């Protein structure tokens, strides 16, 4: 289990901002199940769903920015878990870009690759690996999408969500695996002890498209996410 507890460049739980948060939240005083639940809920709702400038942000940066998507929120979740002594690893995937319909303008979606890299966090608890993905979408944003599509039944793909049932997506942590984008996953890229190793092998964008996404497109997408989230407030 030692490799699943290491501090790395991306999983920088020794950073003073990470340590201050752990102390303020008193997560070290909780048992592993309680700490996992509290950290999971923090990353899900206190760190809002939104698109980061790149996947390779370290955890202290994600915490400071206060938002992220699957890969960057996963980095923060892993960091906080390791910071309280809970072993965790990453499973990488390729995923269809169809889940971004609605949250991306059509012309932006047309510029995006058909598939991108995706990841979720796996945590070792009570002798079992649990798959955690439901933290990606915050509850305020999810509630707004649920309200917008309150008559929809069955499989739902779009607005950053890919789930068998929009109104009951099984994203809340109650001691079992959680999911929110799994329905758009294409294939597994394998298990990685840390995101540092994953991103050494797999990247989403490069060249002009990477620059365009970082400095223009993600800001357009994030403004739309904020508008959707606040549509029900």
mmCIF file of C-alpha atoms in Angstrom:
data_model
loop_
_atom_site.group_PDB
_atom_site.id
_atom_site.type_symbol
_atom_site.label_atom_id
_atom_site.label_comp_id
_atom_site.label_asym_id
_atom_site.label_seq_id
_atom_site.Cartn_x
_atom_site.Cartn_y
_atom_site.Cartn_z
ATOM 1 C CA UNK A 1 0.000 0.000 0.000
ATOM 2 C CA UNK A 2 2.941 2.380 0.424
ATOM 3 C CA UNK A 3 2.968 3.426 -3.254
ATOM 4 C CA UNK A 4 -0.661 4.519 -2.847
ATOM 5 C CA UNK A 5 0.221 6.891 -0.001
ATOM 6 C CA UNK A 6 3.157 8.804 -1.484
ATOM 7 C CA UNK A 7 3.396 12.565 -1.800
ATOM 8 C CA UNK A 8 4.135 13.515 -5.444
ATOM 9 C CA UNK A 9 4.390 16.704 -7.489
ATOM 10 C CA UNK A 10 0.666 16.603 -8.313
ATOM 11 C CA UNK A 11 -0.431 14.942 -5.063
ATOM 12 C CA UNK A 12 1.322 17.534 -2.915
ATOM 13 C CA UNK A 13 -0.376 16.913 0.417
ATOM 14 C CA UNK A 14 2.582 18.354 2.327
ATOM 15 C CA UNK A 15 1.766 21.807 0.882
ATOM 16 C CA UNK A 16 0.772 24.151 3.699
ATOM 17 C CA UNK A 17 -2.605 24.993 2.150
ATOM 18 C CA UNK A 18 -3.501 21.294 1.987
ATOM 19 C CA UNK A 19 -2.283 20.713 5.530
ATOM 20 C CA UNK A 20 -4.186 23.758 6.798
ATOM 21 C CA UNK A 21 -7.401 22.484 5.231
ATOM 22 C CA UNK A 22 -6.964 19.020 6.746
ATOM 23 C CA UNK A 23 -6.370 20.574 10.164
ATOM 24 C CA UNK A 24 -9.295 23.007 9.917
ATOM 25 C CA UNK A 25 -11.693 20.269 8.853
ATOM 26 C CA UNK A 26 -10.360 17.928 11.605
ATOM 27 C CA UNK A 27 -10.336 15.021 9.153
ATOM 28 C CA UNK A 28 -7.476 13.302 10.993
ATOM 29 C CA UNK A 29 -9.719 12.876 14.043
ATOM 30 C CA UNK A 30 -12.231 10.811 12.021
ATOM 31 C CA UNK A 31 -12.135 7.102 11.287
ATOM 32 C CA UNK A 32 -11.302 6.170 7.659
ATOM 33 C CA UNK A 33 -14.935 5.755 6.587
ATOM 34 C CA UNK A 34 -15.928 9.103 8.095
ATOM 35 C CA UNK A 35 -12.874 10.880 6.683
ATOM 36 C CA UNK A 36 -13.471 9.452 3.214
ATOM 37 C CA UNK A 37 -17.103 10.589 3.268
ATOM 38 C CA UNK A 38 -16.235 14.087 4.458
ATOM 39 C CA UNK A 39 -13.413 14.536 1.928
ATOM 40 C CA UNK A 40 -15.526 13.144 -0.909
ATOM 41 C CA UNK A 41 -18.342 15.578 -0.139
ATOM 42 C CA UNK A 42 -15.899 18.479 0.127
ATOM 43 C CA UNK A 43 -14.377 17.795 -3.295
ATOM 44 C CA UNK A 44 -17.799 17.229 -4.846
ATOM 45 C CA UNK A 45 -19.494 20.407 -3.600
ATOM 46 C CA UNK A 46 -16.886 22.878 -2.320
ATOM 47 C CA UNK A 47 -14.820 22.434 -5.486
ATOM 48 C CA UNK A 48 -17.285 23.296 -8.238
ATOM 49 C CA UNK A 49 -17.555 21.548 -11.586
ATOM 50 C CA UNK A 50 -15.681 23.584 -14.199
ATOM 51 C CA UNK A 51 -12.924 23.159 -16.761
ATOM 52 C CA UNK A 52 -9.355 23.735 -15.571
ATOM 53 C CA UNK A 53 -6.639 25.179 -17.784
ATOM 54 C CA UNK A 54 -4.921 21.790 -17.990
ATOM 55 C CA UNK A 55 -5.063 18.325 -16.442
ATOM 56 C CA UNK A 56 -1.616 18.583 -14.879
ATOM 57 C CA UNK A 57 -2.438 21.091 -12.128
ATOM 58 C CA UNK A 58 -1.227 20.051 -8.687
ATOM 59 C CA UNK A 59 -3.712 19.679 -5.849
ATOM 60 C CA UNK A 60 -2.884 22.932 -4.061
ATOM 61 C CA UNK A 61 -3.592 24.855 -7.287
ATOM 62 C CA UNK A 62 -6.946 23.098 -7.774
ATOM 63 C CA UNK A 63 -7.840 23.887 -4.164
ATOM 64 C CA UNK A 64 -6.905 27.544 -4.643
ATOM 65 C CA UNK A 65 -8.918 27.865 -7.862
ATOM 66 C CA UNK A 66 -11.965 26.184 -6.327
ATOM 67 C CA UNK A 67 -13.155 24.325 -9.413
ATOM 68 C CA UNK A 68 -12.168 21.461 -11.672
ATOM 69 C CA UNK A 69 -13.259 18.622 -13.925
ATOM 70 C CA UNK A 70 -12.775 14.849 -13.686
ATOM 71 C CA UNK A 71 -8.982 14.854 -13.817
ATOM 72 C CA UNK A 72 -8.198 17.885 -11.674
ATOM 73 C CA UNK A 73 -10.857 17.211 -9.043
ATOM 74 C CA UNK A 74 -9.537 13.649 -8.918
ATOM 75 C CA UNK A 75 -6.040 14.939 -8.207
ATOM 76 C CA UNK A 76 -7.338 16.948 -5.258
ATOM 77 C CA UNK A 77 -9.412 14.044 -3.940
ATOM 78 C CA UNK A 78 -6.412 11.705 -4.043
ATOM 79 C CA UNK A 79 -4.217 14.278 -2.321
ATOM 80 C CA UNK A 80 -6.620 14.839 0.560
ATOM 81 C CA UNK A 81 -7.147 11.102 0.998
ATOM 82 C CA UNK A 82 -3.418 10.423 1.129
ATOM 83 C CA UNK A 83 -3.040 13.365 3.489
ATOM 84 C CA UNK A 84 -5.148 11.510 6.061
ATOM 85 C CA UNK A 85 -3.536 8.127 5.365
ATOM 86 C CA UNK A 86 -6.134 6.552 3.047
ATOM 87 C CA UNK A 87 -4.534 4.638 0.133
ATOM 88 C CA UNK A 88 -5.785 5.502 -3.344
ATOM 89 C CA UNK A 89 -4.899 5.078 -6.999
ATOM 90 C CA UNK A 90 -6.123 6.283 -10.400
ATOM 91 C CA UNK A 91 -7.728 4.376 -13.240
ATOM 92 C CA UNK A 92 -7.440 6.098 -16.607
ATOM 93 C CA UNK A 93 -9.867 5.865 -19.520
ATOM 94 C CA UNK A 94 -10.775 7.194 -22.904
ATOM 95 C CA UNK A 95 -14.234 8.742 -22.928
ATOM 96 C CA UNK A 96 -16.559 10.042 -25.637
ATOM 97 C CA UNK A 97 -16.927 13.784 -25.856
ATOM 98 C CA UNK A 98 -20.705 13.407 -26.306
ATOM 99 C CA UNK A 99 -21.265 14.007 -22.586
ATOM 100 C CA UNK A 100 -20.289 17.661 -23.140
ATOM 101 C CA UNK A 101 -23.268 18.389 -25.381
ATOM 102 C CA UNK A 102 -25.277 21.188 -23.804
ATOM 103 C CA UNK A 103 -22.435 22.479 -21.679
ATOM 104 C CA UNK A 104 -20.353 23.281 -24.767
ATOM 105 C CA UNK A 105 -21.680 25.452 -27.591
ATOM 106 C CA UNK A 106 -22.049 23.360 -30.740
ATOM 107 C CA UNK A 107 -19.273 25.181 -32.544
ATOM 108 C CA UNK A 108 -16.878 24.483 -29.646
ATOM 109 C CA UNK A 109 -17.885 20.816 -29.550
ATOM 110 C CA UNK A 110 -17.162 20.587 -33.282
ATOM 111 C CA UNK A 111 -13.566 21.688 -32.612
ATOM 112 C CA UNK A 112 -13.050 19.174 -29.792
ATOM 113 C CA UNK A 113 -11.678 15.653 -30.326
ATOM 114 C CA UNK A 114 -14.292 12.872 -30.458
ATOM 115 C CA UNK A 115 -12.712 11.209 -27.426
ATOM 116 C CA UNK A 116 -10.582 12.473 -24.567
ATOM 117 C CA UNK A 117 -8.811 11.069 -21.531
ATOM 118 C CA UNK A 118 -10.758 10.621 -18.322
ATOM 119 C CA UNK A 119 -10.007 9.254 -14.879
ATOM 120 C CA UNK A 120 -11.594 8.259 -11.613
ATOM 121 C CA UNK A 121 -10.163 7.615 -8.180
ATOM 122 C CA UNK A 122 -10.047 4.191 -6.554
ATOM 123 C CA UNK A 123 -9.736 4.054 -2.784
ATOM 124 C CA UNK A 124 -8.745 1.079 -0.636
ATOM 125 C CA UNK A 125 -11.119 0.741 2.303
ATOM 126 C CA UNK A 126 -11.768 -2.296 4.506
ATOM 127 C CA UNK A 127 -9.930 -4.628 2.132
ATOM 128 C CA UNK A 128 -11.788 -3.499 -0.997
ATOM 129 C CA UNK A 129 -11.072 -1.084 -3.848
ATOM 130 C CA UNK A 130 -13.980 1.324 -4.372
ATOM 131 C CA UNK A 131 -14.417 3.220 -7.648
ATOM 132 C CA UNK A 132 -15.197 6.904 -7.112
ATOM 133 C CA UNK A 133 -16.350 9.138 -9.960
ATOM 134 C CA UNK A 134 -19.457 10.875 -8.615
ATOM 135 C CA UNK A 135 -17.482 13.771 -7.098
ATOM 136 C CA UNK A 136 -16.993 15.399 -10.512
ATOM 137 C CA UNK A 137 -20.373 17.161 -10.643
ATOM 138 C CA UNK A 138 -21.384 19.390 -7.723
ATOM 139 C CA UNK A 139 -24.909 18.973 -6.391
ATOM 140 C CA UNK A 140 -26.024 22.523 -7.214
ATOM 141 C CA UNK A 141 -25.151 22.039 -10.878
ATOM 142 C CA UNK A 142 -26.636 18.522 -10.934
ATOM 143 C CA UNK A 143 -29.894 19.779 -9.403
ATOM 144 C CA UNK A 144 -30.177 22.478 -12.068
ATOM 145 C CA UNK A 145 -29.735 19.911 -14.859
ATOM 146 C CA UNK A 146 -32.205 17.529 -13.187
ATOM 147 C CA UNK A 147 -34.757 20.319 -12.987
ATOM 148 C CA UNK A 148 -34.204 21.272 -16.626
ATOM 149 C CA UNK A 149 -34.846 17.663 -17.678
ATOM 150 C CA UNK A 150 -37.299 16.620 -14.957
ATOM 151 C CA UNK A 151 -39.461 14.628 -17.383
ATOM 152 C CA UNK A 152 -36.505 12.698 -18.829
ATOM 153 C CA UNK A 153 -36.405 8.967 -18.097
ATOM 154 C CA UNK A 154 -33.660 6.450 -18.739
ATOM 155 C CA UNK A 155 -30.101 6.973 -19.920
ATOM 156 C CA UNK A 156 -28.894 10.583 -19.984
ATOM 157 C CA UNK A 157 -25.768 11.847 -21.735
ATOM 158 C CA UNK A 158 -24.941 15.546 -21.860
ATOM 159 C CA UNK A 159 -24.162 18.625 -19.765
ATOM 160 C CA UNK A 160 -21.053 16.874 -18.376
ATOM 161 C CA UNK A 161 -23.139 13.920 -17.177
ATOM 162 C CA UNK A 162 -23.418 10.352 -18.504
ATOM 163 C CA UNK A 163 -25.587 8.160 -16.282
ATOM 164 C CA UNK A 164 -28.241 5.435 -16.553
ATOM 165 C CA UNK A 165 -30.690 7.635 -14.612
ATOM 166 C CA UNK A 166 -30.425 11.417 -14.320
ATOM 167 C CA UNK A 167 -32.825 11.728 -11.393
ATOM 168 C CA UNK A 168 -31.001 9.018 -9.396
ATOM 169 C CA UNK A 169 -27.416 8.896 -10.670
ATOM 170 C CA UNK A 170 -25.789 7.047 -7.734
ATOM 171 C CA UNK A 171 -23.190 9.778 -7.238
ATOM 172 C CA UNK A 172 -23.553 10.164 -3.461
ATOM 173 C CA UNK A 173 -21.027 8.266 -1.360
ATOM 174 C CA UNK A 174 -22.552 5.838 1.134
ATOM 175 C CA UNK A 175 -19.705 3.346 1.397
ATOM 176 C CA UNK A 176 -19.951 2.063 -2.169
ATOM 177 C CA UNK A 177 -18.650 2.983 -5.627
ATOM 178 C CA UNK A 178 -20.057 6.138 -7.222
ATOM 179 C CA UNK A 179 -20.413 7.241 -10.837
ATOM 180 C CA UNK A 180 -21.568 10.244 -12.873
ATOM 181 C CA UNK A 181 -19.847 9.967 -16.301
ATOM 182 C CA UNK A 182 -19.313 6.220 -16.684
ATOM 183 C CA UNK A 183 -21.877 5.778 -19.492
ATOM 184 C CA UNK A 184 -19.601 7.605 -21.951
ATOM 185 C CA UNK A 185 -16.420 5.650 -21.144
ATOM 186 C CA UNK A 186 -14.898 3.816 -24.111
ATOM 187 C CA UNK A 187 -12.018 1.813 -22.659
ATOM 188 C CA UNK A 188 -9.697 1.576 -19.662
ATOM 189 C CA UNK A 189 -6.106 2.778 -19.966
ATOM 190 C CA UNK A 190 -5.107 0.883 -16.839
ATOM 191 C CA UNK A 191 -4.259 1.595 -13.217
ATOM 192 C CA UNK A 192 -1.745 4.174 -12.049
ATOM 193 C CA UNK A 193 -0.316 4.762 -8.582
ATOM 194 C CA UNK A 194 -0.556 8.516 -9.129
ATOM 195 C CA UNK A 195 -1.714 11.014 -11.789
ATOM 196 C CA UNK A 196 1.890 12.052 -12.416
ATOM 197 C CA UNK A 197 2.522 8.669 -14.061
ATOM 198 C CA UNK A 198 -0.775 8.797 -15.957
ATOM 199 C CA UNK A 199 -0.112 12.183 -17.566
ATOM 200 C CA UNK A 200 3.422 11.206 -18.522
ATOM 201 C CA UNK A 201 1.792 8.705 -20.887
ATOM 202 C CA UNK A 202 -1.526 10.332 -21.818
ATOM 203 C CA UNK A 203 -2.490 13.909 -22.701
ATOM 204 C CA UNK A 204 -5.662 15.460 -24.105
ATOM 205 C CA UNK A 205 -4.627 18.379 -26.320
ATOM 206 C CA UNK A 206 -1.490 19.786 -27.902
ATOM 207 C CA UNK A 207 -0.393 22.636 -30.105
ATOM 208 C CA UNK A 208 -2.858 25.299 -31.241
ATOM 209 C CA UNK A 209 -5.914 23.473 -29.903
ATOM 210 C CA UNK A 210 -4.368 23.325 -26.430
ATOM 211 C CA UNK A 211 -3.663 27.068 -26.521
ATOM 212 C CA UNK A 212 -7.155 27.851 -27.809
ATOM 213 C CA UNK A 213 -8.784 25.719 -25.121
ATOM 214 C CA UNK A 214 -6.674 27.179 -22.296
ATOM 215 C CA UNK A 215 -7.079 30.848 -23.135
ATOM 216 C CA UNK A 216 -10.495 31.049 -24.803
ATOM 217 C CA UNK A 217 -12.762 28.021 -25.090
ATOM 218 C CA UNK A 218 -12.791 26.848 -21.486
ATOM 219 C CA UNK A 219 -13.823 30.314 -20.318
ATOM 220 C CA UNK A 220 -16.816 30.203 -22.656
ATOM 221 C CA UNK A 221 -17.706 26.740 -21.324
ATOM 222 C CA UNK A 222 -17.260 27.760 -17.689
ATOM 223 C CA UNK A 223 -19.518 30.784 -18.104
ATOM 224 C CA UNK A 224 -22.204 28.467 -19.457
ATOM 225 C CA UNK A 225 -21.730 26.109 -16.490
ATOM 226 C CA UNK A 226 -22.169 28.985 -14.043
ATOM 227 C CA UNK A 227 -25.304 30.114 -15.874
ATOM 228 C CA UNK A 228 -26.761 26.587 -15.715
ATOM 229 C CA UNK A 229 -25.881 26.187 -12.032
ATOM 230 C CA UNK A 230 -27.580 29.434 -11.090
ATOM 231 C CA UNK A 231 -30.627 28.866 -13.290
ATOM 232 C CA UNK A 232 -32.418 27.267 -10.316
ATOM 233 C CA UNK A 233 -31.308 29.712 -7.588
#
